[in-house]
């Protein structure tokens, strides 16, 4: 029996009393992945990206482990909710225009002490001030550095279009704006190198493309390490007591941690290890989060149909954004239909061994987005479901 076949047998036994659709997290794999992130971080704390987890119980579990510290959130509403729930160090990774949220933040000393908001433009400060509604608490802010690699005088750009702040001078100028402005305190710098951390460099069947990606990423890491160090020096010249410099992501943990200028690493997807993280040379994780759909039809030889399954992930549309049938091994989509809103035909010889009501296990393309489809995660240890915990959705929280 292969390791994957053994996992299927465990998951089927553990959930035999549960009807699909359902979602699980294999805690043995989850914990092993967490330990690997800490190992790769080389002693620097790992800040957990909540958008990749979207389950308070699992955020609490991982933050209880040595080597993890703080949350990186994705909306202001989520940040305030987590802070009200007892999480004491929440860094909002994206700028916000949530005026009601800023009014609440500026009026509550507990929230203002726990939450740090992201800015990359003086207009963000103006918006926060206009939203205060009498609140006088000091708002903690973080500056975001644009990590993109610019070539040929800027005519070629590699990396996400995020912050407009690219040079040390630009970040130092905004740091001075924050330092001069009452009601704000600059505490950190964030730089997410998504073109390194979020792009696999071992694309199956594409050796030339894989080599090109590795060459690009090596060049990007060198350029960013030099520029990030210069940015930190420039900003510390304005704000010497800067608390943190955050960088990295699941795919670049050990590379980013090697930079002296970086004080903490961000990661989250590496806990669940969705399918987009299969193609990396820098690490190998264990798939920990899966969902099961029930077989509801047997249209013919080599074909079964499962209920639902059309759960595409965000990003540029393409086959890599689709879930993949994972267990039993050997199933594939019908290219004329793909995964459907209410039913999904699957092809392959394993279909002939599946009966009505059997479970087919899938892996989502991206990590936390799976939790937007399910309100409960069934936690498995060995071949037993040991708990059922709500996702954000299960707690009535759909932040985006």
Short mmCIF file of C-alpha atoms in Angstrom, two decimals:
data_model
loop_
_atom_site.label_atom_id
_atom_site.label_comp_id
_atom_site.label_asym_id
_atom_site.label_seq_id
_atom_site.Cartn_x
_atom_site.Cartn_y
_atom_site.Cartn_z
CA UNK A 1 0.00 0.00 0.00
CA UNK A 2 1.37 3.43 -0.93
CA UNK A 3 1.56 6.21 1.64
CA UNK A 4 -1.28 8.01 -0.12
CA UNK A 5 -3.42 4.89 -0.13
CA UNK A 6 -2.75 4.49 3.59
CA UNK A 7 -3.84 8.09 4.16
CA UNK A 8 -7.03 7.47 2.22
CA UNK A 9 -7.79 4.43 4.37
CA UNK A 10 -7.22 6.47 7.52
CA UNK A 11 -9.39 9.36 6.37
CA UNK A 12 -12.18 7.04 5.26
CA UNK A 13 -12.13 5.24 8.61
CA UNK A 14 -12.02 8.46 10.58
CA UNK A 15 -14.98 9.98 8.73
CA UNK A 16 -17.04 6.85 8.15
CA UNK A 17 -19.76 8.29 10.40
CA UNK A 18 -19.83 11.61 8.52
CA UNK A 19 -21.51 12.41 5.23
CA UNK A 20 -19.61 14.36 2.58
CA UNK A 21 -19.12 17.10 1.55
CA UNK A 22 -16.76 17.76 4.43
CA UNK A 23 -13.30 19.17 5.11
CA UNK A 24 -10.54 17.79 7.31
CA UNK A 25 -7.18 18.80 8.70
CA UNK A 26 -4.71 16.00 9.43
CA UNK A 27 -3.13 17.23 12.66
CA UNK A 28 -0.08 15.00 12.34
CA UNK A 29 0.70 16.61 8.98
CA UNK A 30 -0.25 20.10 10.24
CA UNK A 31 2.11 19.83 13.21
CA UNK A 32 4.93 18.39 11.09
CA UNK A 33 4.55 21.28 8.65
CA UNK A 34 4.62 23.78 11.52
CA UNK A 35 7.81 22.23 12.86
CA UNK A 36 9.39 22.45 9.41
CA UNK A 37 8.56 26.16 9.13
CA UNK A 38 10.24 26.80 12.48
CA UNK A 39 13.29 24.79 11.42
CA UNK A 40 13.61 26.73 8.19
CA UNK A 41 13.19 30.06 10.00
CA UNK A 42 16.46 29.37 11.84
CA UNK A 43 15.52 30.93 15.17
CA UNK A 44 13.54 33.88 13.88
CA UNK A 45 9.87 33.93 14.92
CA UNK A 46 7.23 32.97 12.38
CA UNK A 47 4.18 35.22 12.13
CA UNK A 48 1.16 33.19 11.00
CA UNK A 49 -0.73 34.45 7.94
CA UNK A 50 -4.36 34.09 9.00
CA UNK A 51 -5.74 34.19 5.46
CA UNK A 52 -4.03 30.84 4.91
CA UNK A 53 -5.66 29.27 7.98
CA UNK A 54 -9.05 30.98 8.59
CA UNK A 55 -9.80 28.97 11.70
CA UNK A 56 -9.31 30.39 15.18
CA UNK A 57 -8.76 26.99 16.81
CA UNK A 58 -5.88 26.21 14.45
CA UNK A 59 -4.41 29.69 14.83
CA UNK A 60 -4.38 29.09 18.59
CA UNK A 61 -2.82 25.66 18.11
CA UNK A 62 0.08 26.87 16.00
CA UNK A 63 0.73 29.97 18.11
CA UNK A 64 1.06 27.75 21.17
CA UNK A 65 4.12 26.17 19.53
CA UNK A 66 7.63 27.44 20.15
CA UNK A 67 8.88 29.47 17.20
CA UNK A 68 5.60 31.17 16.29
CA UNK A 69 4.64 34.68 17.34
CA UNK A 70 1.84 36.93 16.15
CA UNK A 71 -0.69 36.94 13.35
CA UNK A 72 -0.65 38.56 9.93
CA UNK A 73 -4.28 39.36 9.14
CA UNK A 74 -5.97 40.36 5.89
CA UNK A 75 -8.76 42.86 6.77
CA UNK A 76 -9.21 45.42 9.51
CA UNK A 77 -12.53 43.88 10.57
CA UNK A 78 -10.78 40.52 10.97
CA UNK A 79 -7.92 42.15 12.88
CA UNK A 80 -10.28 43.75 15.40
CA UNK A 81 -12.23 40.50 15.81
CA UNK A 82 -9.04 38.56 16.49
CA UNK A 83 -7.84 41.18 18.95
CA UNK A 84 -11.18 41.14 20.77
CA UNK A 85 -10.83 37.34 20.90
CA UNK A 86 -7.55 37.60 22.81
CA UNK A 87 -4.86 37.58 20.11
CA UNK A 88 -2.38 40.22 21.25
CA UNK A 89 -0.18 40.87 18.19
CA UNK A 90 -2.04 41.30 14.91
CA UNK A 91 -0.37 42.86 11.86
CA UNK A 92 -2.80 43.86 9.11
CA UNK A 93 -0.98 43.00 5.89
CA UNK A 94 -3.00 45.24 3.55
CA UNK A 95 -4.09 48.89 3.65
CA UNK A 96 -7.71 49.43 4.64
CA UNK A 97 -10.45 51.97 3.90
CA UNK A 98 -12.71 50.66 6.70
CA UNK A 99 -13.67 53.93 8.39
CA UNK A 100 -15.89 52.30 11.00
CA UNK A 101 -13.07 49.93 11.87
CA UNK A 102 -10.57 52.75 12.27
CA UNK A 103 -13.00 54.62 14.55
CA UNK A 104 -13.27 51.52 16.73
CA UNK A 105 -9.49 51.03 16.73
CA UNK A 106 -8.76 54.63 17.71
CA UNK A 107 -11.30 54.54 20.55
CA UNK A 108 -10.19 51.33 22.28
CA UNK A 109 -6.81 51.09 24.06
CA UNK A 110 -6.81 47.27 23.98
CA UNK A 111 -7.40 47.14 20.23
CA UNK A 112 -4.96 49.97 19.53
CA UNK A 113 -2.27 48.13 21.46
CA UNK A 114 -2.84 44.81 19.71
CA UNK A 115 -3.36 45.79 16.07
CA UNK A 116 -0.84 47.29 13.64
CA UNK A 117 -2.18 48.65 10.35
CA UNK A 118 -0.45 48.82 6.98
CA UNK A 119 0.20 52.01 5.03
CA UNK A 120 2.15 52.92 1.90
CA UNK A 121 0.77 56.42 1.23
CA UNK A 122 0.20 59.57 3.32
CA UNK A 123 -3.42 59.39 2.14
CA UNK A 124 -3.84 56.36 4.43
CA UNK A 125 -2.96 58.56 7.40
CA UNK A 126 -5.47 61.17 6.24
CA UNK A 127 -8.20 58.55 5.96
CA UNK A 128 -7.49 57.17 9.45
CA UNK A 129 -7.50 60.64 11.00
CA UNK A 130 -10.78 61.52 9.28
CA UNK A 131 -12.31 58.28 10.58
CA UNK A 132 -11.27 58.64 14.23
CA UNK A 133 -14.62 60.09 15.34
CA UNK A 134 -13.09 61.46 18.50
CA UNK A 135 -10.90 58.44 19.24
CA UNK A 136 -7.53 59.51 20.58
CA UNK A 137 -5.59 56.24 20.82
CA UNK A 138 -2.23 56.12 19.06
CA UNK A 139 -2.49 53.95 15.93
CA UNK A 140 0.39 51.57 15.30
CA UNK A 141 1.46 51.57 11.64
CA UNK A 142 3.74 49.50 9.41
CA UNK A 143 5.23 50.53 6.07
CA UNK A 144 5.13 48.15 3.13
CA UNK A 145 8.11 47.90 0.81
CA UNK A 146 7.57 46.99 -2.83
CA UNK A 147 9.68 43.89 -3.37
CA UNK A 148 9.32 43.60 -7.15
CA UNK A 149 12.42 43.14 -9.26
CA UNK A 150 12.74 45.91 -11.86
CA UNK A 151 14.91 45.32 -14.89
CA UNK A 152 15.92 47.33 -17.97
CA UNK A 153 15.42 50.63 -16.22
CA UNK A 154 12.03 49.64 -14.86
CA UNK A 155 10.59 48.60 -18.22
CA UNK A 156 10.38 44.99 -16.99
CA UNK A 157 8.79 44.24 -13.62
CA UNK A 158 8.75 40.85 -11.87
CA UNK A 159 6.49 40.65 -8.83
CA UNK A 160 3.09 41.69 -7.55
CA UNK A 161 1.81 45.24 -7.87
CA UNK A 162 1.52 46.16 -4.21
CA UNK A 163 3.17 49.11 -2.52
CA UNK A 164 4.40 52.15 -4.48
CA UNK A 165 7.33 52.42 -2.03
CA UNK A 166 10.37 50.93 -3.75
CA UNK A 167 13.46 52.87 -2.69
CA UNK A 168 15.01 53.58 0.72
CA UNK A 169 14.39 57.29 0.20
CA UNK A 170 10.67 56.75 -0.40
CA UNK A 171 10.22 54.71 2.78
CA UNK A 172 12.30 57.14 4.83
CA UNK A 173 10.16 60.04 3.64
CA UNK A 174 6.93 58.30 4.64
CA UNK A 175 8.55 57.35 7.95
CA UNK A 176 9.22 61.05 8.58
CA UNK A 177 5.57 61.82 7.75
CA UNK A 178 4.44 59.31 10.37
CA UNK A 179 6.94 60.54 12.96
CA UNK A 180 5.75 64.15 12.55
CA UNK A 181 2.08 63.26 12.81
CA UNK A 182 0.37 63.10 16.22
CA UNK A 183 -1.71 59.98 16.87
CA UNK A 184 0.51 57.54 14.97
CA UNK A 185 3.50 55.39 15.81
CA UNK A 186 5.67 53.65 13.23
CA UNK A 187 6.58 50.20 14.53
CA UNK A 188 7.49 48.04 11.54
CA UNK A 189 8.34 47.38 7.92
CA UNK A 190 6.85 44.57 5.84
CA UNK A 191 8.09 43.22 2.51
CA UNK A 192 6.40 40.22 0.90
CA UNK A 193 8.45 38.73 -1.94
CA UNK A 194 5.58 36.86 -3.57
CA UNK A 195 7.50 36.19 -6.78
CA UNK A 196 9.91 34.11 -4.68
CA UNK A 197 7.78 32.84 -1.80
CA UNK A 198 4.66 32.10 -3.84
CA UNK A 199 6.00 30.76 -7.15
CA UNK A 200 7.11 27.14 -7.41
CA UNK A 201 10.50 26.61 -9.03
CA UNK A 202 10.10 22.96 -10.03
CA UNK A 203 7.22 22.91 -12.48
CA UNK A 204 6.39 19.32 -13.42
CA UNK A 205 7.31 18.57 -17.04
CA UNK A 206 8.75 22.07 -17.61
CA UNK A 207 12.50 21.86 -16.95
CA UNK A 208 13.43 24.99 -18.93
CA UNK A 209 10.70 27.06 -17.29
CA UNK A 210 11.76 25.74 -13.89
CA UNK A 211 15.37 26.75 -14.52
CA UNK A 212 14.27 30.21 -15.66
CA UNK A 213 12.22 30.64 -12.47
CA UNK A 214 15.17 29.59 -10.31
CA UNK A 215 17.48 32.07 -12.08
CA UNK A 216 14.91 34.86 -11.70
CA UNK A 217 14.38 34.08 -8.02
CA UNK A 218 18.08 33.98 -7.28
CA UNK A 219 18.51 37.40 -8.88
CA UNK A 220 15.44 38.73 -7.06
CA UNK A 221 16.70 37.49 -3.68
CA UNK A 222 20.09 39.14 -4.16
CA UNK A 223 18.61 42.47 -5.24
CA UNK A 224 15.99 42.50 -2.49
CA UNK A 225 18.41 41.55 0.28
CA UNK A 226 20.58 44.56 -0.55
CA UNK A 227 17.66 46.94 -0.97
CA UNK A 228 15.81 45.72 2.12
CA UNK A 229 18.91 46.25 4.25
CA UNK A 230 19.26 49.78 2.87
CA UNK A 231 15.57 50.47 3.53
CA UNK A 232 15.86 49.31 7.14
CA UNK A 233 18.92 51.52 7.70
CA UNK A 234 17.09 54.51 6.21
CA UNK A 235 13.96 54.01 8.25
CA UNK A 236 15.85 53.30 11.49
CA UNK A 237 17.64 56.61 11.00
CA UNK A 238 14.18 58.20 11.40
CA UNK A 239 12.67 55.73 13.90
CA UNK A 240 15.48 54.00 15.82
CA UNK A 241 13.12 51.92 17.98
CA UNK A 242 11.48 50.07 15.08
CA UNK A 243 9.98 46.87 16.53
CA UNK A 244 10.07 44.48 13.60
CA UNK A 245 10.99 43.91 9.96
CA UNK A 246 8.74 41.25 8.44
CA UNK A 247 9.50 39.34 5.27
CA UNK A 248 9.13 36.10 3.43
CA UNK A 249 6.43 33.54 2.86
CA UNK A 250 6.15 29.76 2.87
CA UNK A 251 8.31 29.26 -0.21
CA UNK A 252 11.17 31.52 0.89
CA UNK A 253 11.40 31.05 4.66
CA UNK A 254 15.04 30.00 4.93
CA UNK A 255 16.26 32.49 2.32
CA UNK A 256 14.52 35.46 3.95
CA UNK A 257 15.50 34.38 7.46
CA UNK A 258 19.16 34.50 6.39
CA UNK A 259 18.95 38.29 5.94
CA UNK A 260 20.26 40.18 8.98
CA UNK A 261 17.80 43.03 8.37
CA UNK A 262 14.76 40.76 8.75
CA UNK A 263 13.57 40.09 12.31
CA UNK A 264 10.55 37.84 11.66
CA UNK A 265 9.12 35.63 8.92
CA UNK A 266 5.54 35.44 7.65
CA UNK A 267 4.09 32.09 6.62
CA UNK A 268 0.75 30.32 6.60
CA UNK A 269 0.17 28.22 3.51
CA UNK A 270 2.93 25.87 4.62
CA UNK A 271 0.70 24.63 7.44
CA UNK A 272 -1.98 23.21 5.11
CA UNK A 273 0.29 22.72 2.03
CA UNK A 274 -2.26 23.15 -0.78
CA UNK A 275 -1.47 21.97 -4.31
CA UNK A 276 0.22 25.24 -5.38
CA UNK A 277 3.04 24.38 -2.98
CA UNK A 278 3.92 21.05 -4.54
CA UNK A 279 6.46 22.49 -6.97
CA UNK A 280 9.26 23.79 -4.76
CA UNK A 281 12.87 22.72 -4.38
CA UNK A 282 13.25 24.65 -1.12
CA UNK A 283 10.96 22.45 0.96
CA UNK A 284 8.59 19.49 0.89
CA UNK A 285 5.46 19.62 3.01
CA UNK A 286 2.69 17.17 3.83
CA UNK A 287 -0.82 17.88 2.55
CA UNK A 288 -2.78 18.56 5.74
CA UNK A 289 -6.08 20.10 4.58
CA UNK A 290 -8.40 18.17 2.25
CA UNK A 291 -12.06 18.07 1.37
CA UNK A 292 -14.24 15.12 0.40
CA UNK A 293 -17.11 14.99 -2.07
CA UNK A 294 -19.52 12.03 -2.24
CA UNK A 295 -19.96 9.82 -5.29
CA UNK A 296 -23.55 10.31 -6.47
CA UNK A 297 -23.49 8.77 -9.97
CA UNK A 298 -21.74 6.06 -11.96
CA UNK A 299 -22.37 7.13 -15.58
CA UNK A 300 -20.30 4.36 -17.15
CA UNK A 301 -17.06 2.42 -17.16
CA UNK A 302 -14.20 4.50 -15.78
CA UNK A 303 -16.44 7.39 -14.72
CA UNK A 304 -17.99 8.54 -11.47
CA UNK A 305 -19.72 11.80 -10.63
CA UNK A 306 -19.31 13.54 -7.29
CA UNK A 307 -21.49 16.24 -5.81
CA UNK A 308 -20.14 19.78 -6.21
CA UNK A 309 -16.42 20.43 -6.23
CA UNK A 310 -16.15 23.58 -8.34
CA UNK A 311 -14.05 25.53 -5.84
CA UNK A 312 -11.56 27.60 -7.86
CA UNK A 313 -8.90 29.62 -6.07
CA UNK A 314 -8.13 33.31 -6.54
CA UNK A 315 -5.47 34.58 -8.93
CA UNK A 316 -5.08 34.55 -12.69
CA UNK A 317 -7.56 31.97 -14.01
CA UNK A 318 -6.00 28.72 -15.16
CA UNK A 319 -5.81 24.99 -14.46
CA UNK A 320 -3.46 25.57 -11.54
CA UNK A 321 -6.26 27.39 -9.68
CA UNK A 322 -8.48 24.32 -9.60
CA UNK A 323 -8.65 21.74 -6.83
CA UNK A 324 -7.21 18.37 -7.74
CA UNK A 325 -8.74 14.93 -7.08
CA UNK A 326 -6.20 13.40 -4.72
CA UNK A 327 -7.54 10.15 -3.28
CA UNK A 328 -7.97 7.55 -4.61
CA UNK A 329 -4.96 8.13 -6.82
CA UNK A 330 -5.46 8.20 -10.57
CA UNK A 331 -8.68 10.19 -10.98
CA UNK A 332 -8.80 13.20 -13.29
CA UNK A 333 -11.32 15.74 -14.54
CA UNK A 334 -13.29 15.37 -17.75
CA UNK A 335 -11.63 18.10 -19.88
CA UNK A 336 -15.01 19.04 -21.36
CA UNK A 337 -16.51 19.77 -17.94
CA UNK A 338 -13.88 20.25 -15.24
CA UNK A 339 -15.02 20.73 -11.63
CA UNK A 340 -18.63 21.84 -11.59
CA UNK A 341 -20.84 23.97 -9.40
CA UNK A 342 -23.16 21.11 -8.46
CA UNK A 343 -21.52 18.02 -9.92
CA UNK A 344 -18.11 16.93 -11.12
CA UNK A 345 -17.46 13.90 -13.35
CA UNK A 346 -14.15 12.14 -12.72
CA UNK A 347 -12.37 9.79 -15.10
CA UNK A 348 -9.91 6.98 -14.53
CA UNK A 349 -9.76 3.32 -13.67
CA UNK A 350 -10.16 3.91 -9.89
CA UNK A 351 -13.70 5.07 -10.66
CA UNK A 352 -14.76 1.46 -11.22
CA UNK A 353 -13.99 0.62 -7.58
CA UNK A 354 -16.05 3.48 -6.16
CA UNK A 355 -19.62 3.00 -5.00
CA UNK A 356 -22.45 5.46 -4.52
CA UNK A 357 -21.77 7.30 -1.26
CA UNK A 358 -18.00 6.72 -1.27
CA UNK A 359 -15.76 9.73 -0.68
CA UNK A 360 -13.32 11.22 -3.16
CA UNK A 361 -10.70 13.41 -1.47
CA UNK A 362 -9.50 16.67 -3.07
CA UNK A 363 -6.81 19.24 -2.39
CA UNK A 364 -7.57 22.91 -2.85
CA UNK A 365 -5.22 25.07 -4.91
CA UNK A 366 -4.72 27.69 -2.19
CA UNK A 367 -4.67 27.28 1.56
CA UNK A 368 -7.26 29.22 3.55
CA UNK A 369 -9.70 29.70 0.69
CA UNK A 370 -10.90 26.15 1.31
CA UNK A 371 -12.46 27.47 4.52
CA UNK A 372 -14.70 29.84 2.58
CA UNK A 373 -16.55 26.72 1.36
CA UNK A 374 -16.89 24.84 4.65
CA UNK A 375 -18.11 25.93 8.06
CA UNK A 376 -16.38 23.10 9.95
CA UNK A 377 -12.97 21.46 9.90
CA UNK A 378 -12.85 17.90 11.23
CA UNK A 379 -9.48 17.41 12.94
CA UNK A 380 -7.98 13.96 12.46
CA UNK A 381 -5.32 12.28 14.55
CA UNK A 382 -4.37 8.85 13.27
CA UNK A 383 -7.64 7.36 12.09
CA UNK A 384 -9.93 9.25 14.47
CA UNK A 385 -11.72 12.57 14.31
CA UNK A 386 -10.75 14.15 17.62
CA UNK A 387 -12.56 17.49 17.22
CA UNK A 388 -14.75 19.52 14.91
CA UNK A 389 -13.89 23.22 14.91
CA UNK A 390 -15.53 26.15 13.10
CA UNK A 391 -13.86 27.99 10.28
CA UNK A 392 -14.28 31.75 9.99
CA UNK A 393 -17.35 30.99 7.89
CA UNK A 394 -18.65 28.68 10.60
CA UNK A 395 -18.43 31.58 13.06
CA UNK A 396 -20.40 33.78 10.68
CA UNK A 397 -17.32 35.72 9.60
CA UNK A 398 -16.82 36.28 5.88
CA UNK A 399 -14.39 39.16 5.76
CA UNK A 400 -13.88 39.27 1.98
#
